[in-house]
Coordinates of C-alpha atoms in Angstrom, one line a residue:
M1 CA -44.0 -25.3 35.1
F2 CA -40.7 -26.9 34.0
A3 CA -37.4 -25.1 33.8
F4 CA -35.1 -26.3 31.0
T5 CA -31.4 -26.0 30.8
P6 CA -30.2 -24.5 27.5
H7 CA -28.3 -27.1 25.5
I8 CA -27.1 -28.4 22.2
P9 CA -28.5 -31.9 21.6
A10 CA -25.8 -34.2 20.1
P11 CA -22.3 -33.1 20.1
A12 CA -20.9 -31.9 16.9
Q13 CA -17.9 -29.7 17.2
A14 CA -16.9 -27.7 14.1
R15 CA -13.9 -28.6 12.1
H16 CA -11.8 -25.5 11.2
P17 CA -8.4 -24.7 9.8
G18 CA -8.2 -22.7 13.0
L19 CA -5.5 -20.8 14.7
L20 CA -2.0 -21.8 13.6
A21 CA -3.5 -24.4 11.3
A22 CA -5.0 -26.3 14.2
F23 CA -8.6 -27.4 14.3
V24 CA -11.1 -29.1 16.4
A25 CA -12.6 -32.2 14.7
G26 CA -16.2 -33.4 14.9
A27 CA -17.3 -36.8 13.9
V28 CA -16.1 -38.0 10.5
I29 CA -18.2 -40.9 9.1
P30 CA -16.7 -43.2 6.5
V31 CA -19.1 -44.0 3.7
G32 CA -18.6 -45.4 0.1
V33 CA -16.5 -44.3 -2.9
L34 CA -17.1 -40.8 -4.4
P35 CA -20.1 -39.9 -2.2
Q36 CA -22.2 -37.1 -3.6
G37 CA -25.6 -36.2 -2.3
I38 CA -27.0 -36.5 1.2
T39 CA -30.6 -36.3 2.4
L40 CA -32.1 -36.5 5.9
L41 CA -35.4 -38.0 6.9
P42 CA -37.9 -35.3 7.9
D43 CA -37.3 -36.2 11.6
G44 CA -33.5 -36.2 11.2
T45 CA -33.0 -39.7 12.5
R46 CA -31.3 -41.1 9.4
A47 CA -29.3 -39.8 6.5
Y48 CA -29.0 -41.3 3.0
V49 CA -25.7 -40.8 1.2
T50 CA -25.3 -41.7 -2.5
N51 CA -21.9 -43.3 -3.3
R52 CA -21.5 -42.8 -7.0
G53 CA -18.1 -44.7 -7.2
S54 CA -19.3 -47.8 -5.4
N55 CA -22.9 -47.9 -6.6
T56 CA -24.4 -47.9 -3.2
V57 CA -26.4 -45.8 -0.7
S58 CA -25.1 -45.5 2.8
V59 CA -27.7 -45.2 5.6
I60 CA -26.4 -43.2 8.6
D61 CA -28.0 -43.4 12.1
T62 CA -27.7 -39.8 13.2
A63 CA -27.9 -40.7 16.9
T64 CA -24.6 -42.6 16.7
D65 CA -23.1 -41.1 13.5
T66 CA -22.5 -44.6 12.1
V67 CA -23.5 -46.4 8.9
T68 CA -26.1 -49.0 9.8
A69 CA -27.0 -50.2 6.3
T70 CA -25.6 -50.2 2.7
I71 CA -28.1 -50.4 -0.1
P72 CA -26.8 -51.7 -3.5
T73 CA -28.1 -49.7 -6.5
G74 CA -27.5 -49.5 -10.2
A75 CA -24.5 -47.7 -11.6
G76 CA -23.9 -44.1 -10.5
P77 CA -26.4 -43.1 -7.8
S78 CA -26.2 -39.3 -7.4
S79 CA -28.9 -38.2 -5.0
V80 CA -32.0 -39.2 -2.9
G81 CA -35.3 -37.5 -2.7
I82 CA -37.3 -38.3 0.5
S83 CA -41.1 -38.4 0.7
P84 CA -42.7 -36.0 3.2
D85 CA -43.7 -38.8 5.5
G86 CA -40.2 -40.3 5.3
T87 CA -41.4 -43.8 4.1
R88 CA -39.9 -43.7 0.6
G89 CA -36.5 -42.6 -0.8
Y90 CA -36.2 -41.9 -4.5
V91 CA -32.6 -42.6 -5.7
A92 CA -31.6 -41.0 -9.0
V93 CA -29.3 -43.6 -10.6
A94 CA -27.5 -41.6 -13.2
D95 CA -25.6 -44.2 -15.2
A96 CA -28.4 -46.7 -15.2
G97 CA -31.1 -44.2 -16.3
L98 CA -33.3 -45.2 -13.3
V99 CA -35.0 -43.9 -10.2
S100 CA -34.9 -46.6 -7.6
V101 CA -37.6 -46.5 -4.9
V102 CA -36.4 -47.4 -1.4
D103 CA -38.7 -48.5 1.5
T104 CA -37.0 -46.7 4.4
A105 CA -38.5 -49.1 6.9
T106 CA -36.5 -52.0 5.4
N107 CA -34.0 -50.1 3.2
A108 CA -35.0 -52.4 0.4
I109 CA -35.4 -51.3 -3.2
V110 CA -39.1 -51.9 -4.1
A111 CA -39.2 -50.5 -7.6
N112 CA -37.0 -49.3 -10.4
I113 CA -38.5 -46.7 -12.7
P114 CA -36.8 -46.0 -16.1
V115 CA -36.5 -42.3 -16.8
G116 CA -34.4 -40.2 -19.3
D117 CA -30.6 -40.2 -19.7
G118 CA -28.5 -39.3 -16.7
P119 CA -31.1 -38.7 -13.9
T120 CA -29.4 -36.5 -11.4
M121 CA -31.8 -35.3 -8.7
A122 CA -35.3 -36.2 -7.4
A123 CA -37.7 -33.9 -5.5
V124 CA -41.0 -35.0 -4.0
T125 CA -44.0 -32.7 -3.9
P126 CA -45.2 -31.7 -0.4
D127 CA -48.3 -34.0 -0.7
G128 CA -46.1 -36.9 -1.7
T129 CA -48.0 -37.7 -4.9
R130 CA -45.4 -36.9 -7.5
V131 CA -41.6 -36.9 -8.0
Y132 CA -39.8 -34.5 -10.3
V133 CA -36.5 -35.9 -11.7
T134 CA -33.8 -34.0 -13.6
Q135 CA -31.8 -35.5 -16.4
Q136 CA -28.4 -33.9 -16.7
A137 CA -27.6 -35.7 -19.9
G138 CA -30.8 -34.5 -21.6
T139 CA -33.2 -31.5 -21.7
T140 CA -36.2 -32.8 -19.8
V141 CA -37.6 -33.4 -16.4
S142 CA -39.5 -36.6 -15.7
V143 CA -42.6 -36.6 -13.5
I144 CA -43.3 -39.8 -11.6
D145 CA -46.7 -40.8 -10.1
A146 CA -45.7 -42.0 -6.6
A147 CA -48.7 -44.2 -6.3
T148 CA -48.0 -46.2 -9.5
N149 CA -44.2 -45.6 -9.8
T150 CA -44.6 -44.7 -13.5
V151 CA -43.6 -41.6 -15.5
T152 CA -46.7 -39.7 -16.3
A153 CA -45.2 -36.5 -17.9
T154 CA -42.0 -35.2 -19.4
V155 CA -41.3 -31.5 -19.2
P156 CA -38.9 -29.9 -21.6
V157 CA -36.4 -27.5 -19.8
G158 CA -32.9 -26.2 -20.7
A159 CA -29.9 -28.4 -21.4
G160 CA -28.2 -30.1 -18.5
G161 CA -30.9 -30.0 -15.8
T162 CA -29.3 -30.7 -12.4
G163 CA -30.8 -29.3 -9.3
V164 CA -34.6 -29.3 -8.6
V165 CA -36.6 -28.0 -5.6
I166 CA -40.4 -27.7 -5.1
T167 CA -42.1 -24.8 -3.3
P168 CA -43.7 -25.5 0.1
D169 CA -47.2 -25.0 -1.5
G170 CA -46.3 -27.5 -4.3
T171 CA -47.3 -25.1 -7.1
R172 CA -43.9 -24.7 -8.7
A173 CA -40.7 -26.7 -9.3
Y174 CA -37.4 -24.9 -10.0
V175 CA -34.8 -26.6 -12.2
A176 CA -31.2 -25.4 -12.5
C177 CA -29.8 -26.1 -16.0
F178 CA -26.2 -25.9 -17.1
S179 CA -27.3 -23.9 -20.1
G180 CA -27.5 -20.9 -17.8
G181 CA -31.1 -20.6 -16.7
V182 CA -33.4 -21.8 -13.9
S183 CA -36.6 -23.1 -15.4
V184 CA -39.8 -22.5 -13.4
I185 CA -42.4 -25.3 -13.9
D186 CA -46.1 -24.9 -13.1
T187 CA -46.8 -28.2 -11.4
A188 CA -50.6 -28.0 -12.2
T189 CA -49.9 -28.0 -16.0
N190 CA -46.3 -29.3 -16.0
T191 CA -45.2 -26.5 -18.3
V192 CA -42.3 -24.0 -18.0
T193 CA -43.8 -20.6 -17.3
T194 CA -40.5 -18.6 -17.2
T195 CA -36.8 -19.0 -17.2
I196 CA -34.6 -17.1 -14.7
T197 CA -31.2 -15.9 -15.8
A198 CA -28.9 -16.9 -13.0
G199 CA -25.0 -16.9 -13.0
D200 CA -22.5 -18.8 -15.0
V201 CA -23.4 -22.6 -15.0
P202 CA -26.2 -22.8 -12.4
I203 CA -26.3 -26.3 -11.0
L204 CA -28.0 -26.7 -7.6
L205 CA -30.8 -25.0 -5.6
A206 CA -32.3 -24.5 -2.1
L207 CA -35.4 -22.7 -0.9
T208 CA -36.0 -21.0 2.4
P209 CA -38.5 -22.8 4.6
D210 CA -41.3 -20.3 3.7
G211 CA -40.4 -20.5 0.0
G212 CA -39.8 -16.8 -0.3
R213 CA -36.2 -17.0 -1.5
L214 CA -34.4 -19.3 -3.9
Y215 CA -30.6 -19.8 -3.7
V216 CA -28.7 -21.0 -6.8
T217 CA -25.1 -22.1 -6.9
N218 CA -23.3 -21.0 -10.0
A219 CA -20.3 -23.2 -10.6
G220 CA -18.8 -21.1 -13.4
S221 CA -18.8 -17.8 -11.5
S222 CA -18.4 -19.1 -8.0
T223 CA -21.5 -17.2 -6.8
V224 CA -24.9 -17.9 -5.2
S225 CA -27.8 -16.1 -6.9
V226 CA -30.6 -14.9 -4.6
V227 CA -34.0 -15.0 -6.2
D228 CA -37.3 -13.5 -5.0
T229 CA -39.8 -16.3 -5.8
A230 CA -42.7 -13.9 -5.8
T231 CA -41.4 -12.1 -8.8
N232 CA -38.7 -14.6 -10.0
A233 CA -36.3 -11.6 -10.0
V234 CA -32.6 -12.1 -9.1
L235 CA -31.9 -9.8 -6.1
D236 CA -28.2 -10.4 -5.6
A237 CA -25.2 -12.6 -6.4
V238 CA -23.1 -13.6 -3.4
G239 CA -19.5 -14.5 -4.0
V240 CA -18.3 -17.8 -2.5
S241 CA -15.2 -19.9 -3.0
A242 CA -14.3 -22.0 -6.0
Q243 CA -16.6 -24.7 -7.4
P244 CA -19.7 -24.4 -5.2
R245 CA -21.9 -27.4 -5.1
F246 CA -24.9 -28.3 -2.9
L247 CA -26.4 -25.7 -0.5
A248 CA -28.8 -25.8 2.3
V249 CA -30.8 -23.2 4.3
S250 CA -31.0 -23.3 8.1
P251 CA -34.5 -24.0 9.5
D252 CA -34.9 -20.4 10.7
G253 CA -33.9 -19.1 7.2
A254 CA -31.1 -17.0 8.7
H255 CA -28.1 -18.7 7.0
V256 CA -27.3 -20.6 3.8
Y257 CA -24.5 -23.2 3.9
V258 CA -22.6 -23.8 0.6
A259 CA -20.2 -26.6 0.0
N260 CA -17.1 -25.4 -2.0
S261 CA -15.5 -28.4 -3.5
L262 CA -12.2 -26.9 -4.6
P263 CA -10.9 -25.2 -1.4
D264 CA -12.6 -27.8 0.9
T265 CA -14.8 -25.3 2.7
V266 CA -18.4 -24.5 3.6
S267 CA -19.3 -20.9 3.1
V268 CA -21.9 -19.5 5.5
I269 CA -24.1 -16.8 4.0
D270 CA -26.1 -14.4 6.2
T271 CA -29.5 -14.1 4.4
A272 CA -30.2 -10.7 5.9
T273 CA -27.1 -9.1 4.5
H274 CA -26.3 -11.4 1.5
T275 CA -22.7 -11.7 2.8
V276 CA -20.4 -14.6 3.6
V277 CA -19.7 -14.5 7.4
E278 CA -17.6 -17.5 7.7
N279 CA -15.8 -20.3 5.7
I280 CA -15.6 -23.6 7.6
G281 CA -12.9 -26.1 6.7
V282 CA -14.1 -29.6 6.1
G283 CA -12.8 -32.8 4.3
A284 CA -11.6 -33.1 0.7
G285 CA -14.0 -32.3 -2.1
P286 CA -17.2 -31.3 -0.2
T287 CA -20.3 -31.7 -2.3
G288 CA -23.5 -32.7 -0.5
L289 CA -24.8 -30.9 2.5
A290 CA -27.8 -31.2 4.8
V291 CA -28.8 -29.1 7.9
F292 CA -30.5 -30.9 10.8
P293 CA -34.2 -30.0 11.5
D294 CA -33.2 -28.3 14.8
G295 CA -30.6 -26.2 13.1
T296 CA -27.8 -27.3 15.6
H297 CA -25.5 -29.2 13.2
A298 CA -25.1 -30.2 9.6
Y299 CA -23.7 -33.1 7.6
V300 CA -21.2 -32.4 4.8
V301 CA -20.3 -35.1 2.2
N302 CA -16.5 -35.1 1.3
S303 CA -16.5 -36.7 -2.1
E304 CA -12.7 -37.1 -2.5
A305 CA -12.2 -38.4 1.0
G306 CA -15.2 -40.8 1.0
T307 CA -16.5 -39.4 4.3
V308 CA -19.2 -37.3 5.9
S309 CA -18.2 -34.5 8.3
V310 CA -20.4 -33.3 11.2
I311 CA -20.1 -29.6 11.8
A312 CA -21.7 -27.6 14.6
T313 CA -24.0 -24.8 13.5
T314 CA -24.9 -23.6 17.0
V315 CA -22.5 -20.6 17.0
I316 CA -22.4 -18.8 13.6
P317 CA -19.9 -17.4 12.9
D318 CA -17.8 -19.3 15.4
Q319 CA -14.7 -17.2 14.5
G320 CA -14.1 -13.6 15.2
S321 CA -11.8 -10.7 15.9
T322 CA -9.9 -10.5 19.2
G323 CA -11.3 -7.0 19.5
G324 CA -14.8 -8.3 19.6
G325 CA -17.8 -6.6 18.0
D326 CA -18.9 -9.5 15.7
T327 CA -22.6 -10.3 15.3
V328 CA -23.0 -14.0 16.3
T329 CA -26.1 -16.2 16.1
V330 CA -26.4 -18.9 18.9
T331 CA -28.8 -21.7 18.1
G332 CA -30.2 -24.3 20.6
H333 CA -33.2 -25.1 22.7
H334 CA -34.9 -23.5 25.7
L335 CA -33.1 -20.2 25.2
A336 CA -36.0 -17.9 26.0
N337 CA -35.4 -15.1 28.6
A338 CA -31.6 -15.6 28.5
T339 CA -29.9 -13.5 31.1
A340 CA -26.3 -13.9 30.0
V341 CA -24.3 -15.2 27.1
R342 CA -20.6 -15.7 27.8
F343 CA -17.6 -16.2 25.6
G344 CA -15.3 -17.8 28.1
T345 CA -15.7 -15.5 31.1
A346 CA -16.5 -12.4 29.1
Q347 CA -20.1 -11.4 28.7
A348 CA -21.6 -10.8 25.2
A349 CA -24.3 -8.2 24.5
I350 CA -27.7 -9.8 23.7
T351 CA -29.5 -8.0 20.9
A352 CA -32.3 -10.6 20.1
N353 CA -33.7 -13.6 21.9
T354 CA -36.1 -16.4 21.1
D355 CA -36.6 -19.9 22.5
T356 CA -34.3 -21.3 19.8
S357 CA -31.8 -18.6 19.0
L358 CA -29.9 -15.6 20.3
T359 CA -28.2 -12.8 18.5
V360 CA -25.2 -11.4 20.4
T361 CA -22.2 -9.1 19.9
S362 CA -19.0 -10.9 20.8
P363 CA -16.8 -9.4 23.5
A364 CA -13.1 -9.0 23.1
G365 CA -11.0 -12.0 23.9
G366 CA -8.4 -14.5 22.7
G367 CA -7.8 -18.1 22.0
V368 CA -10.5 -20.8 21.9
V369 CA -13.4 -20.3 24.4
P370 CA -16.7 -22.0 25.3
V371 CA -19.9 -20.2 24.6
T372 CA -22.5 -20.6 27.4
V373 CA -26.0 -19.3 27.8
T374 CA -27.7 -18.7 31.2
T375 CA -31.5 -18.7 31.5
P376 CA -33.8 -19.1 34.5
G377 CA -33.4 -22.8 33.9
G378 CA -29.7 -22.8 34.4
T379 CA -26.5 -22.5 32.3
G380 CA -25.7 -24.6 29.2
F381 CA -22.8 -25.1 26.8
L382 CA -23.7 -24.1 23.3
G383 CA -20.5 -24.3 21.3
T384 CA -17.0 -23.0 20.9
F385 CA -15.7 -19.6 19.6
Y386 CA -12.3 -19.1 18.0
Y387 CA -10.7 -15.7 18.4
V388 CA -8.6 -15.1 15.3
P389 CA -5.6 -12.8 15.2
L390 CA -5.2 -10.1 12.5
P391 CA -4.0 -11.4 9.2
A392 CA -1.0 -10.1 7.4
L393 CA 0.2 -10.3 3.8
T394 CA 3.9 -10.6 2.9
G395 CA 4.0 -11.5 -0.8
I396 CA 2.2 -12.1 -4.1
S397 CA 3.2 -14.1 -7.2
P398 CA 2.7 -13.2 -9.9
A399 CA 2.2 -9.6 -9.2
A400 CA 0.7 -8.7 -12.6
G401 CA -1.9 -10.2 -14.9
P402 CA -4.2 -9.4 -17.8
V403 CA -7.0 -6.8 -17.6
A404 CA -9.4 -9.6 -18.7
G405 CA -8.5 -11.8 -15.7
G406 CA -7.8 -15.4 -16.3
D407 CA -7.4 -19.0 -15.0
D408 CA -3.8 -18.6 -13.8
E409 CA -3.5 -19.0 -10.1
I410 CA -2.1 -16.2 -8.0
V411 CA -0.5 -17.1 -4.7
L412 CA -0.7 -14.7 -1.7
T413 CA 1.6 -15.4 1.3
G414 CA 1.4 -14.2 4.8
R415 CA 0.2 -15.3 8.2
N416 CA -3.1 -15.9 10.0
L417 CA -4.9 -16.5 6.7
S418 CA -6.9 -19.6 7.6
G419 CA -10.6 -19.3 7.1
A420 CA -10.2 -16.3 4.7
I421 CA -13.6 -15.1 3.7
D422 CA -12.8 -12.8 0.7
V423 CA -9.9 -11.5 -1.4
Y424 CA -10.2 -8.3 -3.3
F425 CA -8.0 -6.8 -6.1
G426 CA -9.1 -3.2 -5.8
S427 CA -12.9 -3.4 -5.9
T428 CA -12.9 -6.7 -7.9
R429 CA -13.5 -9.9 -6.0
A430 CA -11.0 -12.7 -6.6
V431 CA -12.2 -16.3 -6.3
I432 CA -10.5 -18.4 -3.5
Q433 CA -9.1 -21.7 -4.8
S434 CA -7.3 -22.9 -1.6
V435 CA -6.4 -21.6 1.8
S436 CA -3.9 -22.4 4.6
D437 CA -2.6 -20.4 7.5
T438 CA 0.3 -19.0 5.4
Q439 CA -1.0 -19.1 1.8
I440 CA -4.1 -18.3 -0.3
T441 CA -4.4 -19.2 -3.9
V442 CA -6.9 -17.2 -6.0
R443 CA -8.0 -16.5 -9.5
A444 CA -8.4 -12.8 -10.4
A445 CA -11.5 -11.5 -12.2
G446 CA -11.2 -8.8 -14.9
A447 CA -10.7 -5.1 -14.2
P448 CA -12.1 -2.0 -15.9
G449 CA -8.7 -1.1 -17.1
P450 CA -4.9 -1.4 -16.7
G451 CA -3.1 -0.2 -13.6
G452 CA -2.1 -1.2 -10.1
V453 CA -4.7 -2.0 -7.4
A454 CA -4.6 -2.7 -3.7
V455 CA -4.9 -6.4 -2.6
T456 CA -7.1 -6.9 0.5
V457 CA -7.7 -10.2 2.4
L458 CA -10.7 -10.4 4.8
T459 CA -10.7 -13.0 7.5
A460 CA -12.7 -13.4 10.7
G461 CA -9.8 -11.6 12.5
G462 CA -9.9 -8.5 10.3
S463 CA -8.4 -7.4 7.0
A464 CA -4.9 -7.3 5.6
G465 CA -3.4 -5.2 2.8
G466 CA -0.1 -3.7 1.8
L467 CA 0.3 -5.5 -1.6
T468 CA -0.3 -4.3 -5.1
Y469 CA -1.5 -6.3 -8.1
T470 CA -1.1 -4.7 -11.6
Y471 CA -3.6 -5.3 -14.4
V472 CA -1.8 -4.9 -17.7
S473 CA -3.1 -4.5 -21.3
Q474 CA -1.8 -6.5 -24.3
P475 CA 1.5 -5.0 -25.4
T476 CA 1.8 -3.1 -28.6
V477 CA 4.9 -3.0 -30.9
T478 CA 5.7 -0.1 -33.2
D479 CA 9.2 -0.9 -34.4
I480 CA 11.9 -3.6 -34.6
S481 CA 15.5 -2.4 -35.3
P482 CA 17.4 -3.7 -37.0
N483 CA 15.0 -6.0 -38.7
T484 CA 17.6 -8.2 -40.6
G485 CA 20.4 -10.4 -39.4
P486 CA 22.4 -13.5 -40.3
T487 CA 20.9 -17.0 -40.1
S488 CA 23.5 -17.8 -37.4
G489 CA 21.6 -15.6 -35.0
G490 CA 23.1 -13.2 -32.4
T491 CA 21.6 -10.0 -33.8
V492 CA 20.7 -7.6 -30.9
V493 CA 17.2 -6.2 -31.8
T494 CA 15.5 -3.3 -30.1
I495 CA 11.7 -3.7 -29.9
T496 CA 9.8 -0.5 -29.1
G497 CA 6.1 -0.1 -28.3
T498 CA 3.9 0.2 -25.2
G499 CA 3.0 -2.1 -22.3
L500 CA 6.3 -4.0 -22.5
T501 CA 7.1 -4.0 -18.8
Y502 CA 5.6 -7.4 -18.1
T503 CA 6.9 -9.1 -21.2
D504 CA 7.0 -12.9 -20.6
Q505 CA 8.7 -14.0 -23.7
V506 CA 9.9 -13.0 -27.2
T507 CA 10.0 -15.5 -30.0
F508 CA 11.4 -15.5 -33.6
N509 CA 9.2 -17.8 -35.7
G510 CA 8.1 -19.6 -32.4
V511 CA 11.7 -20.0 -31.1
L512 CA 12.4 -18.4 -27.8
A513 CA 14.9 -15.5 -27.8
P514 CA 16.9 -14.2 -24.9
F515 CA 15.5 -10.7 -24.0
E516 CA 15.8 -7.9 -21.4
V517 CA 13.1 -5.4 -20.5
I518 CA 14.6 -1.9 -20.5
S519 CA 11.4 0.1 -19.9
D520 CA 7.7 0.0 -20.6
T521 CA 8.5 1.1 -24.2
T522 CA 11.7 -0.9 -24.9
V523 CA 12.7 -4.5 -25.0
I524 CA 16.1 -5.8 -26.3
A525 CA 16.2 -9.3 -27.7
T526 CA 18.8 -11.4 -29.4
S527 CA 17.8 -13.3 -32.5
P528 CA 18.2 -17.1 -32.2
P529 CA 19.8 -19.1 -35.1
S530 CA 17.6 -20.0 -38.0
G531 CA 18.1 -23.0 -40.3
V532 CA 17.0 -21.1 -43.4
A533 CA 17.0 -17.6 -44.7
G534 CA 13.8 -15.6 -45.0
T535 CA 11.3 -13.4 -43.1
V536 CA 9.8 -14.7 -39.9
D537 CA 7.3 -13.4 -37.3
V538 CA 8.6 -11.8 -34.1
T539 CA 6.1 -12.1 -31.3
V540 CA 6.1 -10.4 -27.8
T541 CA 4.0 -12.1 -25.2
G542 CA 2.8 -10.5 -21.9
P543 CA 0.2 -11.4 -19.3
D544 CA -2.7 -10.3 -21.5
G545 CA -1.6 -12.3 -24.6
S546 CA 0.7 -12.2 -27.6
T547 CA 1.3 -9.4 -30.0
P548 CA 2.9 -10.0 -33.4
S549 CA 5.7 -7.5 -33.7
G550 CA 6.3 -7.6 -37.4
G551 CA 8.9 -9.4 -39.4
F552 CA 12.6 -10.1 -39.0
T553 CA 14.5 -11.3 -42.1
Y554 CA 17.2 -13.9 -41.8
V555 CA 20.0 -13.4 -44.4
S556 CA 22.4 -16.2 -45.4
E557 CA 26.0 -15.5 -44.8
P558 CA 28.3 -15.1 -47.9
D559 CA 30.2 -18.1 -49.0
I560 CA 32.5 -19.2 -51.8

């Protein structure tokens, strides 16, 4: 009987914003221009990256994390679907309207198959006989016979089909469409049997290994929809950061990894609780994402940087409070019958144990510490854990905004904010746009009504509050006095109404006027000069929009 030392095979350290804006970098692999999708061979030995800006596919040797081949393609390759036996790659070449078939033994293109406009993604059935290809520029999915490399069917779906996945039993294909739905295709008849209403602008998909859950990234609402594939019912919507793109499920189905292209992070969702447990900092503009078959690390495509980051997934989350108490999953090999898990020198409480994973409760600690596991076979290093100090908030700008929410960015300042998981305005979740150790930029969602709400930031180190954000309604105006004055301007006008505290500007016929807010019901403004006499509109503008306040009449001065 052999005794095995627990270990992580191949070294990938996680890249994080980290304590005091420091981070530990893993491998960063240069690829082509504007890389987008990434797909691993079934055995994980190679990865294929589509470079939309340089019209190539980079082939990465995952043992050395180096590019060993570059395959020229037509214009705009966007993703690669790999056959179950790993012998063929199907490259969706968006701008050329083709699917190029790659022999993975030679990395040569052996066929080019014309499909519809803007092919975006290709998914191969589990038996390898058919390939389903979405067309983002159209409203159909092309079905390719893998034996003849010809299109044998065209399935109408919603507008802007992007993501496509096929269930492990091969009976259904799910297609995410910009139009707002996920089309479910019966692969026996190649007909759409139902359409699932997901979030705003659903784009990409991932299935759990058993096919029981479908995860959908919604770019418009910055959420991930959770779908029960037995009933096609949406069970939940998990908030992530801005502009989520590709997502991938860990081999054990415990976590979903989501690339957020705007704040340059990867959100890690716990599938048991439907909550984000960590945001991992990566390179600029993350899009594509693939988790290795053994679950110990992942590749993330950084589109703006032209690179692929390697992140460790052996310790999730790998950040936590100095007080301990965080639930942490440790992934590796030969972990059965573990007798101890240590964070540095402190021992963690083991709550679940299999040969490939451990669930533990982190002990109290500080700084950056190694995570080690001891079994009857010995002690092995599994990863690194970052103890994060409590965050604090010191400022917010602007401190008020419309009840409806909006696209204007709100900046929170403070300290220890790196890796922020969520920001709440009252009970309403704000979408994170960017994060540093001292600043978070968010966009606020709408609120049920006007009024001040508490601002809360959640990080791996804990929560911070102490600031208020005020939702305001559109101002109303009941009177302007006086409502006449000379064309030379200079008339002091009292504007009365409600909701005037947050007045941003006052205009006379579109011309900005000097003003002073006296109270929520009173604003004093000075009329600007006017070139002509006559009645003009006076408008008061606040965070929730503009309100016409009635007319002001310019009167010509007497002359000889």
